[in-house]
Amino acid sequence: MKDITMPSKKLGFGLMRLPLKEDGVTIDTERTAAMADEFLKKGFTYFDTAYGYHGGESERALKKAVIERHPRESFTVATKLPAWMIKEKADVDKIFNDQLEKTGAGYFDYYLLHAVSKDKLDVYDGFDCWNYCLEKKKEGKIKHFGFSFHDTAAVLDEILTNHPEAEFVQLQLNYLDWDNDAVQAKLCYEVAEKHNMPVIVMEPVKGGTLARLPESVDAIFKAKSDASAASWAIRFAASQKNVFMVLSGMSDEAQMNDNIATMEDFQPLSECEIETVNKAVEEYKSFNTVPCTACRYCTDGCPVSIRIPDVISALNQAKDYGLGAKARRMYEKAL
Ligand SMILES: NC(=O)c1ccc[n+]([C@@H]2O[C@H](COP(=O)([O-])OP(=O)(O)OC[C@H]3O[C@@H](n4cnc5c(N)ncnc54)[C@H](OP(=O)(O)O)[C@@H]3O)[C@@H](O)[C@H]2O)c1
Ligand code: SF4
């Protein structure tokens, strides 16, 4: 595997789903700071943000909650360059400098081209973002350089072949999408392994879906242990050999405490536990739910501001539990 600096603990704090104030939009920086303090106190160090998270406020929240309050060497920062905001070559430098200013981080431990897919290569290749990042690495502004990825395994293979300078890759990986034809989590992971790439996992709990399991699926896990549903999902991701970091977008203190407990003394899944996961997947497939991860990438583009993931979440609730009061409430709230 490529030799990069890997934090000793495998859980990262994803800053895409932070606790919000009552208006449902403003990040609750005080709560975020308290959660970050607890996270650091327990020996975890990795914070993952991006230029666009929380309407561009996530990087600022990281500055206030962590960077201004803790010694720089006590944590690592990952952030990302968004293809969709680059219209000309000069924008790359403009965004990068803006990120340095917004975070106050001084340098980025991990810097990623965001959500790389075949159709974004026009921008990332066209504006030579790969070499730009290598230059920043030489300047010491980036320690390690990689990309997050949303496309097929064949596309990943092509990109890793063309760009051996990438030092790690971030993949959407969870037990439900492992054999999914569209996400191709297992196939993508195997391509990363073939190229000796260290892997960071995003969406291990499938954006919350695997923490809110239908009763019959949950019962399969509960028959084995009292551990939370989320803990099975996080351990599944962390058990893959090349995975050195699992990011979770913890949106409250209880989620953070649960995930810290799971990963403080991480134990990979045993053979018997993997069988349990496989059984749960078989059961889950019978519900035929929509595989939305609530990443909200689609909402900005909607001309009539439909809250697409919230509508899907109501639909999934109805599929899992029937068209009861809760599904109706979720649907009404989404409108
Ligand atoms: N680069 C990219 O293209 C990209 C794309 C997606 C994500 N990411 C990064 O990866 C990070 C992780 O992705 P993600 O946020 O989708 O991760 P995730 O862990 O799959 O989903 C986070 C959600 O799962 C639920 N959850 C997590 N732990 C829980 C627990 N112990 N108990 C109950 N519920 C729990 C919460 O949902 P509720 O609050 O709804 O209950 C939480 O908001 C993001 O924060 C972001 O930094 C990057
Ligand atoms: S429907 Fe929207 S929120 Fe759901 S996975 Fe697709 S882009 Fe993300």
Coordinates of C-alpha atoms and ligand atoms in Angstrom, one line a residue:
M1 CA 0.0 0.0 0.0
K2 CA 1.2 3.6 -0.7
D3 CA 3.0 5.0 2.2
I4 CA 1.1 8.0 3.6
T5 CA 0.6 9.3 7.2
M6 CA -2.3 7.5 8.7
P7 CA -3.9 8.6 12.0
S8 CA -3.8 5.9 14.6
K9 CA -7.6 5.8 15.0
K10 CA -9.8 5.0 12.0
L11 CA -12.9 7.2 12.7
G12 CA -13.1 10.7 11.1
F13 CA -15.5 13.5 11.9
G14 CA -17.4 14.3 8.7
L15 CA -18.4 18.0 8.8
M16 CA -21.3 17.7 6.2
R17 CA -24.1 17.0 8.7
L18 CA -23.3 19.3 11.7
P19 CA -25.8 20.1 14.5
L20 CA -27.9 23.1 13.5
K21 CA -29.6 26.0 15.3
E22 CA -33.4 26.3 15.4
D23 CA -33.6 27.9 12.0
G24 CA -32.4 24.6 10.6
V25 CA -29.6 26.3 8.6
T26 CA -27.1 27.9 10.9
I27 CA -24.4 25.6 12.2
D28 CA -24.4 25.3 16.0
T29 CA -20.8 26.1 16.5
E30 CA -20.8 25.7 20.3
R31 CA -22.2 22.2 20.0
T32 CA -19.8 21.4 17.2
A33 CA -16.9 22.6 19.3
A34 CA -18.0 20.5 22.3
M35 CA -18.3 17.4 20.1
A36 CA -14.9 18.1 18.6
D37 CA -13.4 18.4 22.1
E38 CA -14.8 15.0 23.1
F39 CA -13.6 13.5 19.8
L40 CA -10.0 14.8 20.3
K41 CA -10.0 13.9 24.0
K42 CA -10.7 10.3 23.0
G43 CA -7.6 10.3 20.7
F44 CA -9.4 10.8 17.3
T45 CA -7.8 13.4 15.1
Y46 CA -9.3 13.5 11.5
F47 CA -11.8 16.2 10.4
D48 CA -13.2 16.1 6.9
T49 CA -14.8 19.2 5.3
A50 CA -15.3 20.6 1.8
Y51 CA -15.6 24.0 0.2
G52 CA -19.4 23.6 -0.3
Y53 CA -20.6 21.8 2.8
H54 CA -23.4 23.6 4.7
G55 CA -23.6 26.3 2.0
G56 CA -19.8 27.0 2.4
E57 CA -20.0 27.4 6.2
S58 CA -18.5 24.0 7.2
E59 CA -14.9 25.2 6.7
R60 CA -15.6 28.3 8.8
A61 CA -17.2 26.1 11.5
L62 CA -14.1 23.9 11.6
K63 CA -12.0 27.0 12.1
K64 CA -14.1 28.2 15.0
A65 CA -14.7 24.9 16.6
V66 CA -11.3 23.3 16.2
I67 CA -8.5 25.2 14.5
E68 CA -8.7 28.3 16.7
R69 CA -9.0 26.2 19.8
H70 CA -6.5 23.4 19.6
P71 CA -2.8 23.1 18.7
R72 CA -2.5 22.6 14.9
E73 CA -0.4 19.5 15.2
S74 CA -3.1 17.8 17.4
F75 CA -5.5 17.2 14.5
T76 CA -5.6 16.6 10.8
V77 CA -7.7 18.5 8.2
A78 CA -9.1 17.2 4.9
T79 CA -10.9 19.5 2.5
K80 CA -11.8 19.3 -1.2
L81 CA -11.7 21.2 -4.5
P82 CA -15.1 21.4 -6.2
A83 CA -15.1 20.9 -10.0
W84 CA -18.5 22.6 -10.3
M85 CA -17.2 25.9 -9.0
I86 CA -14.3 26.1 -11.4
K87 CA -15.1 28.0 -14.6
E88 CA -11.6 29.1 -15.5
K89 CA -8.0 28.1 -14.5
A90 CA -7.6 31.0 -12.1
D91 CA -10.6 29.8 -10.1
V92 CA -8.5 26.8 -8.8
D93 CA -6.0 29.1 -7.0
K94 CA -8.8 31.4 -5.9
I95 CA -10.7 28.6 -4.2
F96 CA -7.6 27.1 -2.7
N97 CA -6.5 30.4 -1.1
D98 CA -10.1 31.0 0.0
Q99 CA -10.0 27.6 1.8
L100 CA -6.8 28.4 3.5
E101 CA -8.3 31.7 4.7
K102 CA -11.7 30.2 5.7
T103 CA -10.2 27.4 7.7
G104 CA -7.1 29.2 9.0
A105 CA -5.5 25.8 8.8
G106 CA -2.2 27.0 7.3
Y107 CA -1.9 23.7 5.3
F108 CA -4.2 20.7 4.5
D109 CA -3.1 17.3 5.7
Y110 CA -5.3 15.7 3.1
Y111 CA -6.6 17.5 0.0
L112 CA -9.0 16.0 -2.4
L113 CA -10.5 16.6 -5.8
H114 CA -14.2 16.4 -4.9
A115 CA -16.6 13.8 -6.2
V116 CA -14.4 12.8 -9.2
S117 CA -16.4 11.0 -12.0
K118 CA -15.9 10.6 -15.7
D119 CA -17.9 13.8 -16.5
K120 CA -15.9 15.9 -14.1
L121 CA -12.6 15.0 -15.7
D122 CA -13.1 17.8 -18.3
V123 CA -12.5 20.2 -15.4
Y124 CA -10.0 18.4 -13.3
D125 CA -7.9 17.4 -16.3
G126 CA -8.8 20.4 -18.4
F127 CA -7.6 22.9 -15.8
D128 CA -4.7 20.6 -14.7
C129 CA -5.9 20.4 -11.1
W130 CA -3.7 17.3 -10.5
N131 CA -0.5 19.2 -11.2
Y132 CA -1.8 22.2 -9.2
C133 CA -2.2 20.0 -6.2
L134 CA 1.3 18.5 -6.7
E135 CA 2.7 22.1 -6.8
K136 CA 0.9 22.9 -3.5
K137 CA 2.4 19.7 -2.1
K138 CA 5.9 20.9 -3.0
E139 CA 5.1 24.2 -1.2
G140 CA 4.0 22.3 1.9
K141 CA 0.4 23.5 1.7
I142 CA -0.8 20.0 1.1
K143 CA 0.6 17.0 2.9
H144 CA -1.3 14.2 1.0
F145 CA -3.3 14.5 -2.2
G146 CA -6.1 12.3 -3.4
F147 CA -9.7 12.3 -4.6
S148 CA -13.2 11.3 -3.6
F149 CA -15.0 9.2 -6.2
H150 CA -18.5 8.6 -7.5
D151 CA -18.5 6.4 -10.6
T152 CA -18.0 2.9 -11.8
A153 CA -15.0 0.6 -11.0
A154 CA -13.9 0.7 -14.6
V155 CA -13.7 4.5 -14.5
L156 CA -11.8 4.3 -11.2
D157 CA -9.3 1.9 -12.8
E158 CA -8.7 4.3 -15.7
I159 CA -8.2 7.3 -13.4
L160 CA -5.8 5.5 -11.1
T161 CA -3.8 4.3 -14.1
N162 CA -3.6 7.8 -15.5
H163 CA -2.9 9.5 -12.2
P164 CA -0.4 7.5 -10.2
E165 CA 0.4 10.8 -8.3
A166 CA -2.8 10.3 -6.3
E167 CA -1.9 9.0 -2.8
F168 CA -5.3 7.9 -1.6
V169 CA -8.9 7.5 -2.7
Q170 CA -12.2 8.2 -0.9
L171 CA -15.0 5.7 -1.7
Q172 CA -18.6 5.4 -0.9
L173 CA -18.6 2.1 0.9
N174 CA -21.2 0.4 3.1
Y175 CA -22.5 -3.1 3.5
L176 CA -25.7 -2.5 1.6
D177 CA -24.0 -1.0 -1.4
W178 CA -21.2 -3.6 -1.3
D179 CA -22.7 -5.6 -4.1
N180 CA -24.9 -2.9 -5.6
D181 CA -24.6 -2.7 -9.4
A182 CA -24.9 1.1 -9.4
V183 CA -22.5 2.1 -6.6
Q184 CA -20.1 -0.9 -7.1
A185 CA -18.6 -0.5 -3.7
K186 CA -16.8 -3.8 -3.6
L187 CA -15.6 -3.5 -7.2
C188 CA -14.3 0.0 -6.6
Y189 CA -12.6 -1.1 -3.4
E190 CA -10.9 -4.0 -5.3
V191 CA -9.6 -1.6 -7.9
A192 CA -8.2 0.6 -5.2
E193 CA -6.5 -2.4 -3.7
K194 CA -5.1 -3.4 -7.1
H195 CA -3.5 0.1 -7.3
N196 CA -2.2 -0.2 -3.7
M197 CA -4.3 2.8 -2.7
P198 CA -5.1 3.6 0.9
V199 CA -8.8 4.1 1.2
I200 CA -11.0 6.6 3.1
V201 CA -14.6 5.6 3.4
M202 CA -17.5 8.0 3.1
E203 CA -21.1 7.3 3.9
P204 CA -20.4 4.1 5.9
V205 CA -23.9 4.4 7.5
K206 CA -25.4 5.2 4.1
G207 CA -26.2 8.7 5.3
G208 CA -28.2 7.4 8.3
T209 CA -30.1 4.7 6.5
L210 CA -28.2 1.9 8.2
A211 CA -28.8 3.4 11.6
R212 CA -32.6 3.3 11.1
L213 CA -33.2 -0.3 10.0
P214 CA -36.5 -1.9 9.4
E215 CA -37.5 -4.0 12.5
S216 CA -36.8 -7.4 10.9
V217 CA -33.3 -6.3 9.7
D218 CA -32.5 -4.8 13.1
A219 CA -33.7 -8.0 14.8
I220 CA -31.0 -10.0 13.0
F221 CA -28.3 -7.7 14.5
K222 CA -30.0 -7.6 17.9
A223 CA -30.0 -11.4 18.1
K224 CA -26.2 -11.2 18.1
S225 CA -25.4 -8.3 20.3
D226 CA -26.7 -5.0 21.9
A227 CA -24.4 -3.0 19.7
S228 CA -26.1 -0.2 17.7
A229 CA -27.0 -0.7 14.1
A230 CA -24.6 2.1 13.1
S231 CA -21.7 0.3 14.8
W232 CA -22.2 -2.7 12.5
A233 CA -22.0 -0.4 9.5
I234 CA -18.9 1.4 10.7
R235 CA -17.1 -1.8 11.7
F236 CA -17.9 -3.3 8.3
A237 CA -16.3 -0.4 6.5
A238 CA -13.3 -0.2 8.8
S239 CA -12.7 -4.0 8.5
Q240 CA -11.6 -3.7 4.8
K241 CA -7.8 -4.1 4.7
N242 CA -6.8 -0.9 2.8
V243 CA -9.3 1.3 4.7
F244 CA -7.3 3.6 7.0
M245 CA -10.2 6.1 7.8
V246 CA -14.0 5.9 8.1
L247 CA -15.8 9.2 8.0
S248 CA -19.1 9.6 9.7
G249 CA -21.2 12.7 9.6
M250 CA -22.2 12.7 13.2
S251 CA -25.0 15.2 13.8
D252 CA -25.4 15.0 17.5
E253 CA -23.6 14.1 20.7
A254 CA -25.3 10.7 21.1
Q255 CA -24.1 9.6 17.6
M256 CA -20.6 10.8 18.3
N257 CA -20.4 8.9 21.6
D258 CA -21.7 5.8 20.0
N259 CA -19.2 5.9 17.1
I260 CA -16.4 6.8 19.5
A261 CA -17.3 3.7 21.6
T262 CA -17.3 1.6 18.4
M263 CA -13.9 2.8 17.2
E264 CA -12.0 3.6 20.4
D265 CA -10.7 0.0 20.5
F266 CA -11.6 -1.1 17.0
Q267 CA -12.2 -4.8 16.4
P268 CA -12.7 -6.0 12.8
L269 CA -15.8 -8.1 12.1
S270 CA -15.3 -11.8 12.7
E271 CA -16.3 -14.4 10.1
C272 CA -19.4 -15.1 12.1
E273 CA -20.3 -11.4 12.2
I274 CA -19.8 -11.0 8.5
E275 CA -22.4 -13.8 8.1
T276 CA -24.8 -11.8 10.2
V277 CA -24.3 -8.8 8.0
N278 CA -24.9 -10.9 4.9
K279 CA -28.1 -12.2 6.4
A280 CA -29.2 -8.6 7.2
V281 CA -28.5 -7.5 3.6
E282 CA -30.6 -10.3 2.2
E283 CA -33.5 -9.3 4.5
Y284 CA -33.1 -5.5 3.7
K285 CA -33.2 -6.2 -0.1
S286 CA -36.8 -7.5 0.3
F287 CA -37.9 -3.9 1.2
N288 CA -36.9 -2.5 -2.1
T289 CA -36.2 1.0 -0.8
V290 CA -34.7 3.9 -2.8
P291 CA -30.9 4.0 -2.2
C292 CA -30.6 7.7 -1.4
T293 CA -27.9 8.7 1.0
A294 CA -29.3 12.2 1.8
C295 CA -26.0 13.8 0.6
R296 CA -28.2 16.7 -0.7
Y297 CA -26.0 17.1 -3.8
C298 CA -29.3 17.3 -5.9
T299 CA -31.1 20.0 -3.9
D300 CA -29.2 23.0 -5.1
G301 CA -30.0 22.2 -8.7
C302 CA -33.7 21.9 -8.2
P303 CA -35.4 25.0 -9.8
V304 CA -38.5 24.7 -7.5
S305 CA -36.5 23.8 -4.3
I306 CA -38.0 20.4 -3.8
R307 CA -36.3 18.7 -0.8
I308 CA -35.6 15.6 -2.8
P309 CA -33.9 13.5 -0.1
D310 CA -36.6 14.3 2.4
V311 CA -39.3 13.2 0.0
I312 CA -37.4 10.0 -0.7
S313 CA -36.9 9.4 3.1
A314 CA -40.7 9.6 3.5
L315 CA -41.2 7.2 0.7
N316 CA -38.6 4.8 2.3
Q317 CA -40.3 5.1 5.7
A318 CA -43.6 4.1 4.0
K319 CA -41.9 1.1 2.2
D320 CA -40.3 0.0 5.5
Y321 CA -43.1 0.5 7.9
G322 CA -46.3 1.1 5.8
L323 CA -48.0 4.4 5.0
G324 CA -48.6 5.4 8.6
A325 CA -48.7 8.7 10.4
K326 CA -44.9 9.0 10.5
A327 CA -44.4 8.6 6.7
R328 CA -47.2 11.2 6.1
R329 CA -45.6 13.6 8.6
M330 CA -42.2 13.2 7.0
Y331 CA -43.7 13.9 3.6
E332 CA -45.6 17.0 4.7
K333 CA -42.5 18.3 6.4
A334 CA -40.5 17.8 3.2
L335 CA -42.8 20.0 1.1
Ligands
LIG1 N1 -16.4 13.6 -1.0 C1 -17.6 13.3 -1.2 O1 -18.0 13.2 -2.4 C2 -18.5 13.0 -0.1 C3 -19.8 12.6 -0.2 C4 -20.5 12.2 0.9 C5 -19.9 12.4 2.1 N2 -18.6 12.8 2.3 C6 -17.9 13.0 3.6 O2 -18.0 11.8 4.3 C7 -18.6 12.1 5.6 C8 -19.4 10.9 6.0 O3 -20.5 10.7 5.1 P1 -21.9 10.7 5.8 O4 -22.1 11.9 6.6 O5 -22.9 10.4 4.7 O6 -21.7 9.4 6.8 P2 -22.7 8.4 7.4 O7 -22.1 8.0 8.7 O8 -23.1 7.4 6.4 O9 -24.1 9.2 7.7 C9 -24.1 10.1 8.7 C10 -25.5 10.1 9.3 O10 -25.7 8.7 9.8 C11 -26.4 8.8 11.0 N3 -25.5 8.3 12.0 C12 -24.2 8.2 12.1 N4 -23.8 7.6 13.2 C13 -24.9 7.3 13.9 C14 -25.1 6.6 15.2 N5 -24.1 6.2 15.9 N6 -26.4 6.4 15.6 C15 -27.4 6.9 14.8 N7 -27.3 7.5 13.6 C16 -26.0 7.7 13.2 C17 -26.8 10.2 11.2 O11 -28.0 10.4 10.5 P3 -29.3 11.3 11.1 O12 -28.7 12.5 11.8 O13 -30.1 11.6 9.9 O14 -30.0 10.4 12.0 C18 -25.7 11.0 10.5 O15 -26.1 12.3 10.1 C19 -19.4 13.3 5.4 O16 -19.7 14.0 6.6 C20 -18.5 14.1 4.5 O17 -17.5 14.7 5.3 C21 -17.9 13.1 1.2
SF4_2 S1 -31.2 11.7 -4.5 FE1 -30.1 13.6 -3.9 S2 -29.6 13.4 -1.8 FE2 -30.2 11.3 -2.5 S3 -28.3 10.3 -3.0 FE3 -29.0 11.3 -4.9 S4 -28.0 13.4 -4.9 FE4 -27.8 12.6 -2.8

